[in-house]
Amino acid sequence: MTTIYSAKRIITMNPSQPEATYIAIRDGRILAVGTQESMKDFEGADYDNRFENDVILPGFVEGHSHALEGALWNYGYLGYFGRTDPEGKHWEGLRSVPDMQARLSDYAASIEAETSVIAWGFDPVYFPEERLDRYALDAAVPDRPVVVFHANLHVMTVNTAMLKLAKIDQVKDVEGIRLGTDGKPDGELQEMAAMHVVFDTLGFSVFDLVASVETLQRYARIARRSGVTTITDLYNPLSNEGVAALESATTQPSYPVRLVPAMAALSWSPQEGIERLRACQGIGHDKLHFGPVKLMTDGSIQGYTARLKWPYYHDGSPNGIWNAPPQQLKEMVHSYHQAGAQLHIHCNGDEAVDLMLDAIEEAQEMWPRADHRHTLQHCQIMDHAQLRRAARLGVCLNIFANHLYYWGDIHLKRTLGFERCQRLEPLASTRRLNIPLAIHSDAPVTPLGPLFTAWCAVMRKSASGIQLGEHENLSVAQALEAITLGAAYTLRMDHLVGSLEIGKFADMVVLEEDPLTCDPDQLKDTAVKATVLGGQVHVNE
């Protein structure tokens, strides 16, 4: 059966036919896109006019987010910004440490007394005079182990009970265990090695929470409501349990998104990781696409764990932390490149970018590949020499545009200063150099919502309303491409999704307003009416 949908406007992302008003779908794929007259070729087709007053685009592609968005809401939310949970409940942002302590105490009282108290989303960078430590958590919950993940997920703070349970004062040669003025651990644990001391004590890693069908279903529902039809889980350990959950969730006919898990490289030796990746690729299907490998280099700028080039942090704070020795990180790039894998590499700081560009260039010299599509993720303050080098090496960029809003004010005043903030998220420069570009939310670090991400790229406003880097903004059309075809390209899926063209999956998002004609400042408020995945319609309630 052929179904033909009409719309006020169809924005295709196909340069040969940028716009249309009708789209024909058969067997879950796009049969034709064009005018009403062109649809007369399909006799007996079923016409569906429910979207005739709406605007249709390719389904949004979120090229960097995490299935943890579907798991962390099982725990207490302590964030600075208000957020809405998957059930639709709005949680007000917490603007003081006492407010955080009160909510943490209330949350602890609401769960079983024998369990550790886990919460997330707190962002100490907004409270420079009240650095979160174990004593602040002790004041809220003195008698039970407490773990609070910072908003960036690169740092946690634990209370005294958790420090004792994990015997952190006895841990040797682990970077990232911060010490207080008394020379003892003060409760802050920075980056993966230090946090894994707590994970080992709890008996699970927060990153293993994605090995749950319920988590993956909730993640998909959140994605669908925001117009996403293809989404990543860009740090999946690909454990046996995790792969089984991925298979179980995505084979359900009602699963409303295509899911692309990226294997967490630091969870495996390169040889084991390559074997694991190849084994998983054999069980992929239309809704489950294995292939990318995620490599974590440094931390986050606002968490003071990113690796920056001179003059380092604007306020004089010490430089950040590598998640593995630099030479080991380079050797991992070499191994996966030689094996033909595609790397998605976390690089928040520009020193991390330098290291990874060196590694990719060395790998290309030893094992040349014409279309590797290695993608640097975040790359917030790449300078122009680095951008030109990335272009020469065939590297893609997936830039964290949401940073402009959520941490732009902090970067301007404290972490980066004025000049570096003019190239913060260098979007326009990336396009000028014809570097393949995507933009992302990094959910749950910031809320999942491609239209908000596009708004950040266009308006470049911080939370206080300051515009940062006016010469690096995108047009609305360019931003829409970055959340559709651009992101699909970085996932090696641009032959399947990202534009509305004959033969591709019939994946669409339906908007109630036209993003190309509305006020650009209203882009983030454009309502998502429905998504279509492989011809199956999912209407937002």
Coordinates of C-alpha atoms in Angstrom, one line a residue:
M1 CA 0.0 0.0 0.0
T2 CA 1.2 3.5 -0.9
T3 CA 0.4 6.3 1.4
I4 CA 0.7 9.9 0.3
Y5 CA 1.0 12.7 2.9
S6 CA 0.3 16.3 2.1
A7 CA 1.8 19.3 4.0
K8 CA 1.9 23.0 3.8
R9 CA 5.6 22.7 3.2
I10 CA 8.1 19.8 3.1
I11 CA 11.6 20.9 3.8
T12 CA 13.6 17.9 2.3
M13 CA 17.3 18.7 2.9
N14 CA 17.7 17.4 -0.6
P15 CA 19.7 20.1 -2.6
S16 CA 18.2 18.8 -5.9
Q17 CA 14.7 19.4 -4.6
P18 CA 14.8 21.5 -1.4
E19 CA 11.0 21.8 -1.0
A20 CA 7.8 19.9 -1.8
T21 CA 4.2 19.6 -0.7
Y22 CA 3.6 15.8 -1.1
I23 CA 5.5 12.7 0.0
A24 CA 4.7 9.1 -0.9
I25 CA 5.6 6.2 1.3
R26 CA 5.6 2.5 0.6
D27 CA 7.0 -0.4 2.7
G28 CA 8.5 2.0 5.2
R29 CA 10.5 3.9 2.6
I30 CA 10.1 7.1 0.6
L31 CA 8.7 6.3 -2.8
A32 CA 8.5 9.9 -4.1
V33 CA 8.6 13.5 -3.0
G34 CA 7.1 16.3 -5.1
T35 CA 4.0 18.1 -6.1
Q36 CA 0.4 17.0 -6.2
E37 CA 0.6 16.6 -9.9
S38 CA 3.6 14.2 -9.6
M39 CA 1.6 12.0 -7.2
K40 CA -0.8 11.1 -10.0
D41 CA 1.7 8.4 -11.1
F42 CA 0.6 6.3 -8.1
E43 CA -2.9 5.1 -8.8
G44 CA -4.8 3.7 -5.9
A45 CA -2.6 5.4 -3.3
D46 CA -4.2 6.3 0.1
Y47 CA -4.1 10.1 0.6
D48 CA -3.5 11.2 4.3
N49 CA -4.2 14.9 4.8
R50 CA -3.8 15.1 8.6
F51 CA -0.6 17.2 8.2
E52 CA -1.8 19.4 5.4
N53 CA -1.5 22.6 7.5
D54 CA 1.8 21.6 9.0
V55 CA 5.5 21.5 8.0
I56 CA 7.3 18.3 7.5
L57 CA 11.1 17.8 7.8
P58 CA 13.4 14.8 7.9
G59 CA 13.2 13.2 11.4
F60 CA 15.8 14.9 13.6
V61 CA 19.1 13.0 14.2
E62 CA 20.7 13.5 17.6
G63 CA 24.3 12.6 17.0
H64 CA 25.5 12.9 20.6
S65 CA 23.3 12.0 23.5
H66 CA 23.2 9.2 26.0
A67 CA 20.6 6.6 27.1
L68 CA 21.3 7.7 30.6
E69 CA 18.7 10.3 29.9
G70 CA 16.2 7.4 30.3
A71 CA 17.9 6.2 33.6
L72 CA 18.9 9.1 35.7
W73 CA 15.4 10.2 36.4
N74 CA 15.2 7.1 38.7
Y75 CA 17.3 9.3 41.0
G76 CA 17.0 12.7 42.6
Y77 CA 17.4 15.8 40.3
L78 CA 19.4 18.6 41.8
G79 CA 20.1 20.8 38.8
Y80 CA 20.5 24.6 38.5
F81 CA 18.1 24.8 35.6
G82 CA 14.5 23.6 35.7
R83 CA 13.8 20.4 33.8
T84 CA 10.8 18.2 32.9
D85 CA 11.0 14.5 33.6
P86 CA 9.8 11.8 31.2
E87 CA 6.4 11.7 33.0
G88 CA 5.9 15.4 32.4
K89 CA 6.6 16.6 35.9
H90 CA 8.6 19.9 36.0
W91 CA 11.4 20.2 38.5
E92 CA 12.3 23.7 39.5
G93 CA 16.0 24.6 39.3
L94 CA 17.9 24.9 42.6
R95 CA 19.6 28.3 43.0
S96 CA 21.4 27.8 46.3
V97 CA 23.3 25.1 48.2
P98 CA 20.7 25.1 51.0
D99 CA 17.9 24.5 48.5
M100 CA 19.9 21.5 47.1
Q101 CA 20.5 20.1 50.6
A102 CA 16.8 20.4 51.3
R103 CA 15.8 18.5 48.2
L104 CA 18.5 15.9 48.7
S105 CA 17.3 15.3 52.3
D106 CA 13.7 15.0 51.1
Y107 CA 14.7 12.6 48.4
A108 CA 16.7 10.4 50.8
A109 CA 13.6 10.2 53.1
S110 CA 11.5 9.0 50.2
I111 CA 13.5 5.9 49.3
E112 CA 14.4 2.8 51.2
A113 CA 16.5 3.4 54.2
E114 CA 19.0 0.6 53.4
T115 CA 20.0 2.0 50.0
S116 CA 22.6 4.5 49.0
V117 CA 21.3 7.9 48.0
I118 CA 22.1 8.8 44.4
A119 CA 21.3 12.2 42.8
W120 CA 22.4 14.0 39.7
G121 CA 22.5 17.3 37.9
F122 CA 24.1 19.6 40.5
D123 CA 26.5 22.1 39.0
P124 CA 29.0 23.6 41.5
V125 CA 30.3 26.0 38.9
Y126 CA 27.2 28.2 39.7
F127 CA 28.2 28.4 43.3
P128 CA 31.8 29.5 43.3
E129 CA 31.7 30.6 47.0
E130 CA 30.3 27.3 48.2
R131 CA 32.3 24.5 46.6
L132 CA 30.4 21.3 47.2
D133 CA 32.3 18.8 49.4
R134 CA 31.5 15.9 51.7
Y135 CA 30.6 18.2 54.6
A136 CA 27.8 19.9 52.6
L137 CA 26.4 16.5 51.8
D138 CA 26.8 15.3 55.4
A139 CA 24.6 18.2 56.5
A140 CA 21.8 16.9 54.2
V141 CA 22.2 13.2 54.7
P142 CA 24.7 12.3 57.5
D143 CA 23.9 8.6 58.1
R144 CA 23.8 7.0 54.6
P145 CA 26.2 6.9 51.7
V146 CA 25.5 9.7 49.2
V147 CA 26.6 10.1 45.6
V148 CA 25.9 13.3 43.7
F149 CA 26.8 13.4 40.0
H150 CA 27.6 16.8 38.7
A151 CA 25.7 18.0 35.6
N152 CA 28.6 17.3 33.3
L153 CA 28.8 13.6 34.5
H154 CA 32.6 13.9 34.6
V155 CA 32.7 14.6 38.4
M156 CA 30.9 13.4 41.4
T157 CA 30.8 14.4 45.1
V158 CA 30.3 11.9 47.8
N159 CA 29.6 12.3 51.6
T160 CA 31.7 11.0 54.4
A161 CA 29.8 7.8 54.7
M162 CA 30.5 7.0 51.0
L163 CA 34.2 7.9 51.4
K164 CA 34.4 5.4 54.3
L165 CA 32.5 2.7 52.5
A166 CA 34.7 3.0 49.4
K167 CA 37.9 3.3 51.6
I168 CA 38.9 6.1 49.3
D169 CA 41.6 7.3 51.8
Q170 CA 43.4 4.0 51.1
V171 CA 43.3 4.3 47.3
K172 CA 46.7 4.9 45.8
D173 CA 47.9 6.3 42.4
V174 CA 44.4 7.3 41.1
E175 CA 44.2 10.8 39.7
G176 CA 41.2 12.9 40.4
I177 CA 40.6 12.3 44.1
R178 CA 40.6 15.8 45.4
L179 CA 42.1 16.6 48.8
G180 CA 41.0 19.2 51.3
T181 CA 43.2 21.6 53.2
D182 CA 43.7 18.8 55.8
G183 CA 45.3 16.6 53.1
K184 CA 42.4 14.1 53.1
P185 CA 39.8 13.4 50.4
D186 CA 37.2 16.1 50.5
G187 CA 34.5 14.1 48.6
E188 CA 35.1 15.4 45.0
L189 CA 36.1 12.7 42.5
Q190 CA 37.1 13.9 39.1
E191 CA 36.9 11.8 35.9
M192 CA 36.5 8.1 35.2
A193 CA 39.3 6.5 37.2
A194 CA 38.4 8.2 40.5
M195 CA 34.6 7.7 40.0
H196 CA 35.1 4.0 39.3
V197 CA 36.3 3.6 42.9
V198 CA 32.8 4.4 43.9
F199 CA 31.2 2.4 41.1
D200 CA 33.2 -0.7 42.3
T201 CA 31.9 -0.2 45.8
L202 CA 28.2 0.3 44.7
G203 CA 28.5 -2.8 42.5
F204 CA 27.5 -1.0 39.3
S205 CA 28.6 1.9 37.1
V206 CA 26.2 4.6 36.2
F207 CA 27.1 4.0 32.6
D208 CA 25.9 0.4 33.0
L209 CA 22.3 1.7 33.7
V210 CA 21.7 1.7 30.0
A211 CA 21.6 -2.1 30.0
S212 CA 17.9 -2.0 30.6
V213 CA 14.9 -2.3 28.2
E214 CA 12.9 0.0 30.4
T215 CA 15.7 2.7 30.2
L216 CA 15.9 2.3 26.4
Q217 CA 12.1 2.6 26.1
R218 CA 12.0 5.7 28.2
Y219 CA 14.9 7.2 26.3
A220 CA 13.1 6.6 23.0
R221 CA 9.9 8.2 24.3
I222 CA 11.8 11.3 25.3
A223 CA 13.5 11.4 21.9
R224 CA 10.3 11.0 19.9
R225 CA 8.5 13.8 21.8
S226 CA 11.3 16.2 20.7
G227 CA 11.1 15.1 17.0
V228 CA 14.1 12.7 17.0
T229 CA 13.8 9.6 14.9
T230 CA 17.5 8.6 15.0
I231 CA 19.4 8.8 18.2
T232 CA 22.8 7.8 19.6
D233 CA 23.9 6.3 22.9
L234 CA 27.4 7.7 22.6
Y235 CA 29.0 5.8 25.5
N236 CA 27.7 2.3 25.7
P237 CA 29.9 -0.4 27.3
L238 CA 28.3 -3.0 25.0
S239 CA 28.2 -5.6 27.8
N240 CA 26.4 -8.8 27.2
E241 CA 23.5 -7.5 29.2
G242 CA 23.6 -4.2 27.4
V243 CA 23.5 -5.8 23.9
A244 CA 20.7 -8.0 24.9
A245 CA 18.7 -5.0 26.1
L246 CA 19.4 -3.1 22.9
E247 CA 18.2 -6.1 20.8
S248 CA 15.1 -6.6 23.0
A249 CA 14.0 -2.9 22.9
T250 CA 14.7 -2.1 19.3
T251 CA 13.0 -5.3 17.9
Q252 CA 9.7 -4.2 19.4
P253 CA 7.5 -3.0 16.5
S254 CA 6.4 0.1 18.4
Y255 CA 9.9 1.2 19.2
P256 CA 9.8 4.8 17.8
V257 CA 13.4 5.6 17.0
R258 CA 16.5 4.2 15.3
L259 CA 19.3 3.7 17.9
V260 CA 23.0 4.0 17.3
P261 CA 25.1 2.8 20.3
A262 CA 28.8 3.8 20.3
M263 CA 31.1 1.4 22.1
A264 CA 32.9 2.8 25.1
A265 CA 36.5 2.3 24.0
L266 CA 38.0 2.6 27.5
S267 CA 35.9 -0.4 28.7
W268 CA 37.9 -2.7 26.5
S269 CA 41.5 -3.3 25.3
P270 CA 41.7 -2.3 21.6
Q271 CA 41.9 -6.0 20.5
E272 CA 38.9 -7.0 22.6
G273 CA 37.0 -3.9 21.5
I274 CA 37.5 -4.5 17.9
E275 CA 36.4 -8.1 18.2
R276 CA 33.3 -7.0 20.3
L277 CA 32.4 -4.4 17.7
R278 CA 32.6 -6.8 14.8
A279 CA 30.4 -9.3 16.7
C280 CA 27.8 -6.7 17.4
Q281 CA 27.7 -5.4 13.8
G282 CA 26.4 -8.9 12.8
I283 CA 23.2 -8.4 14.8
G284 CA 22.2 -4.9 13.8
H285 CA 19.0 -4.2 11.9
D286 CA 17.0 -1.3 10.6
K287 CA 16.4 0.1 14.1
L288 CA 19.8 -0.8 15.6
H289 CA 23.0 0.4 14.0
F290 CA 26.3 -0.7 15.5
G291 CA 29.6 0.8 14.2
P292 CA 30.9 3.9 16.1
V293 CA 33.5 3.7 18.8
K294 CA 33.5 6.4 21.5
L295 CA 36.9 7.5 23.0
M296 CA 36.9 9.8 26.0
T297 CA 40.0 12.0 26.2
D298 CA 39.6 14.9 28.7
G299 CA 36.7 16.2 30.9
S300 CA 34.5 19.3 30.9
I301 CA 35.5 22.9 30.8
Q302 CA 32.9 24.0 33.4
G303 CA 34.0 21.1 35.6
Y304 CA 37.6 22.3 35.3
T305 CA 38.7 18.8 34.1
A306 CA 39.1 19.7 30.3
R307 CA 42.6 19.9 29.0
L308 CA 43.3 23.5 27.7
K309 CA 46.2 25.0 25.9
W310 CA 48.1 27.9 27.3
P311 CA 47.0 30.2 29.0
Y312 CA 44.8 27.4 30.4
Y313 CA 41.8 28.5 32.6
H314 CA 41.0 32.2 32.6
D315 CA 40.7 32.3 36.4
G316 CA 44.0 30.6 37.0
S317 CA 42.6 27.2 37.9
P318 CA 44.9 24.2 37.2
N319 CA 44.6 22.3 34.0
G320 CA 42.3 19.3 33.7
I321 CA 42.6 15.6 33.6
W322 CA 43.3 13.0 30.9
N323 CA 41.0 9.9 31.1
A324 CA 44.0 7.8 30.0
P325 CA 47.7 8.6 29.4
P326 CA 48.0 10.7 26.2
Q327 CA 50.2 8.0 24.5
Q328 CA 47.6 5.3 25.3
L329 CA 44.8 7.5 23.8
K330 CA 46.9 8.0 20.6
E331 CA 47.5 4.2 20.4
M332 CA 43.8 3.5 20.7
V333 CA 43.1 5.8 17.8
H334 CA 45.8 4.0 15.7
S335 CA 44.3 0.6 16.6
Y336 CA 40.7 1.4 15.7
H337 CA 41.6 3.4 12.6
Q338 CA 43.7 0.5 11.3
A339 CA 40.8 -1.9 12.0
G340 CA 38.5 0.3 9.9
A341 CA 36.3 1.5 12.7
Q342 CA 34.9 5.0 13.0
L343 CA 35.9 7.0 16.1
H344 CA 33.8 9.6 17.9
I345 CA 36.2 11.4 20.1
H346 CA 35.3 13.5 23.2
C347 CA 37.5 16.6 23.0
N348 CA 36.3 19.5 25.2
G349 CA 39.6 21.4 25.5
D350 CA 41.8 22.5 22.7
E351 CA 44.8 20.6 24.1
A352 CA 42.7 17.4 23.7
V353 CA 41.9 18.5 20.1
D354 CA 45.6 18.8 19.4
L355 CA 46.3 15.4 20.8
M356 CA 43.6 13.7 18.7
L357 CA 44.4 15.5 15.5
D358 CA 48.0 14.3 16.0
A359 CA 46.7 10.8 16.5
I360 CA 44.5 10.9 13.4
E361 CA 47.2 12.3 11.2
E362 CA 49.7 9.6 12.3
A363 CA 47.0 6.9 11.7
Q364 CA 46.3 8.3 8.3
E365 CA 50.0 8.3 7.4
M366 CA 50.4 4.6 8.4
W367 CA 47.0 3.3 7.2
P368 CA 45.5 5.8 4.7
R369 CA 41.7 5.7 4.6
A370 CA 39.7 7.9 2.1
D371 CA 36.5 8.2 4.1
H372 CA 37.1 7.5 7.8
R373 CA 34.6 10.2 9.1
H374 CA 36.3 10.2 12.5
T375 CA 34.3 12.8 14.4
L376 CA 35.5 15.2 17.2
Q377 CA 32.8 15.7 19.7
H378 CA 32.2 19.0 21.7
C379 CA 35.4 20.7 20.5
Q380 CA 34.2 23.9 22.1
I381 CA 37.1 26.2 21.5
M382 CA 39.0 24.8 18.5
D383 CA 41.1 27.5 17.1
H384 CA 41.3 28.3 13.4
A385 CA 44.6 26.5 12.8
Q386 CA 43.0 23.4 14.3
L387 CA 39.9 23.8 12.2
R388 CA 42.0 24.1 9.0
R389 CA 43.9 21.0 10.0
A390 CA 40.7 19.1 10.7
A391 CA 39.5 20.0 7.2
R392 CA 42.7 18.7 5.7
L393 CA 42.4 15.4 7.6
G394 CA 38.8 14.8 6.6
V395 CA 37.6 15.0 10.2
C396 CA 33.9 15.7 11.1
L397 CA 32.8 17.9 14.0
N398 CA 29.8 17.5 16.2
I399 CA 29.7 20.7 18.2
F400 CA 27.9 21.2 21.6
A401 CA 25.9 24.3 20.8
N402 CA 23.9 24.0 24.0
H403 CA 27.0 25.1 25.9
L404 CA 26.4 28.6 24.7
Y405 CA 23.2 28.9 26.7
Y406 CA 23.9 26.7 29.8
W407 CA 27.6 27.7 30.5
G408 CA 28.2 30.7 28.2
D409 CA 28.1 33.1 31.1
I410 CA 30.5 30.9 33.2
H411 CA 32.9 30.6 30.3
L412 CA 32.9 34.3 29.7
K413 CA 33.6 35.3 33.3
R414 CA 35.6 32.5 34.7
T415 CA 36.8 29.6 32.6
L416 CA 37.7 31.1 29.2
G417 CA 37.4 34.8 29.1
F418 CA 36.3 37.2 26.3
E419 CA 38.4 36.3 23.3
R420 CA 38.0 32.5 23.5
C421 CA 34.3 33.0 24.0
Q422 CA 34.1 34.7 20.6
R423 CA 35.1 31.3 19.0
L424 CA 33.1 29.2 21.5
E425 CA 31.4 26.6 19.4
P426 CA 33.0 27.7 16.1
L427 CA 30.0 26.8 13.9
A428 CA 30.3 29.3 11.1
S429 CA 34.0 28.7 10.7
T430 CA 33.4 25.0 10.5
R431 CA 31.0 25.5 7.6
R432 CA 33.3 28.0 5.9
L433 CA 36.0 25.3 5.7
N434 CA 33.4 22.7 4.4
I435 CA 33.9 20.5 7.5
P436 CA 31.0 18.1 7.9
L437 CA 29.0 19.6 10.9
A438 CA 26.5 18.3 13.4
I439 CA 25.3 19.9 16.6
H440 CA 24.0 18.2 19.7
S441 CA 22.6 18.3 23.3
D442 CA 24.7 15.7 25.1
A443 CA 21.6 14.7 27.0
P444 CA 21.3 14.2 29.9
V445 CA 24.0 16.8 30.4
T446 CA 21.5 19.3 28.8
P447 CA 17.9 18.5 27.9
L448 CA 17.2 16.6 24.7
G449 CA 15.7 18.9 22.1
P450 CA 17.1 19.5 18.6
L451 CA 15.1 22.6 18.0
F452 CA 16.5 24.2 21.1
T453 CA 20.0 23.1 20.0
A454 CA 19.4 24.7 16.6
W455 CA 18.2 27.9 18.4
C456 CA 21.4 28.0 20.3
A457 CA 23.4 27.8 17.1
V458 CA 21.4 30.6 15.5
M459 CA 21.0 33.0 18.4
R460 CA 24.2 32.2 20.4
K461 CA 22.6 33.6 23.6
S462 CA 23.8 32.7 27.1
A463 CA 21.3 32.1 29.9
S464 CA 21.6 35.8 30.8
G465 CA 20.9 36.9 27.2
I466 CA 24.4 37.8 26.2
Q467 CA 25.3 37.0 22.6
L468 CA 28.6 35.2 22.4
G469 CA 30.6 35.1 19.1
E470 CA 28.2 36.9 16.7
H471 CA 30.4 35.9 13.7
E472 CA 30.1 32.2 14.5
N473 CA 26.3 31.9 14.2
L474 CA 24.4 29.7 11.8
S475 CA 21.4 30.6 9.7
V476 CA 18.2 28.7 10.6
A477 CA 18.5 26.6 7.4
Q478 CA 22.1 25.7 8.3
A479 CA 21.1 24.8 11.8
L480 CA 18.3 22.6 10.6
E481 CA 20.8 20.8 8.3
A482 CA 23.1 20.2 11.2
I483 CA 20.3 18.4 13.2
T484 CA 19.3 16.3 10.2
L485 CA 21.6 15.5 7.3
G486 CA 24.8 16.8 9.0
A487 CA 24.3 14.5 12.0
A488 CA 23.4 11.6 9.8
Y489 CA 26.6 12.0 7.9
T490 CA 28.7 11.8 11.1
L491 CA 27.0 8.5 11.9
R492 CA 27.5 7.1 8.4
M493 CA 23.8 6.9 7.9
D494 CA 23.2 9.8 5.4
H495 CA 22.3 7.1 2.8
L496 CA 19.4 6.0 5.0
V497 CA 18.2 9.1 7.0
G498 CA 18.7 12.8 7.3
S499 CA 16.9 13.9 4.2
L500 CA 13.6 13.1 2.4
E501 CA 14.7 11.4 -0.8
I502 CA 13.5 8.4 -2.7
G503 CA 14.7 5.1 -1.2
K504 CA 15.5 6.4 2.2
F505 CA 13.6 5.4 5.4
A506 CA 10.3 7.2 5.7
D507 CA 11.5 9.1 8.9
M508 CA 9.9 12.5 9.4
V509 CA 9.1 15.1 12.0
V510 CA 5.9 17.2 11.7
L511 CA 6.1 20.8 13.1
E512 CA 3.1 23.1 13.7
E513 CA 5.1 26.1 12.5
D514 CA 7.5 26.7 9.7
P515 CA 11.0 27.1 11.1
L516 CA 12.2 29.0 8.0
T517 CA 9.6 31.7 8.3
C518 CA 9.1 32.1 12.0
D519 CA 11.1 34.6 14.1
P520 CA 14.5 32.8 14.6
D521 CA 14.3 33.7 18.3
Q522 CA 11.1 31.5 18.5
L523 CA 12.8 28.5 16.9
K524 CA 13.2 26.7 20.3
D525 CA 9.4 27.1 20.9
T526 CA 8.2 25.4 17.7
A527 CA 5.9 22.6 18.6
V528 CA 6.5 19.0 17.5
K529 CA 3.2 17.6 16.4
A530 CA 4.3 14.1 15.4
T531 CA 7.1 11.9 14.1
V532 CA 7.0 9.2 11.5
L533 CA 9.4 6.3 11.6
G534 CA 9.4 4.0 8.7
G535 CA 6.0 5.2 7.8
Q536 CA 4.6 4.5 11.3
V537 CA 3.0 7.7 12.7
H538 CA 3.6 8.7 16.4
V539 CA 1.5 11.7 17.4
N540 CA 2.5 13.7 20.4
E541 CA -0.2 13.8 23.1

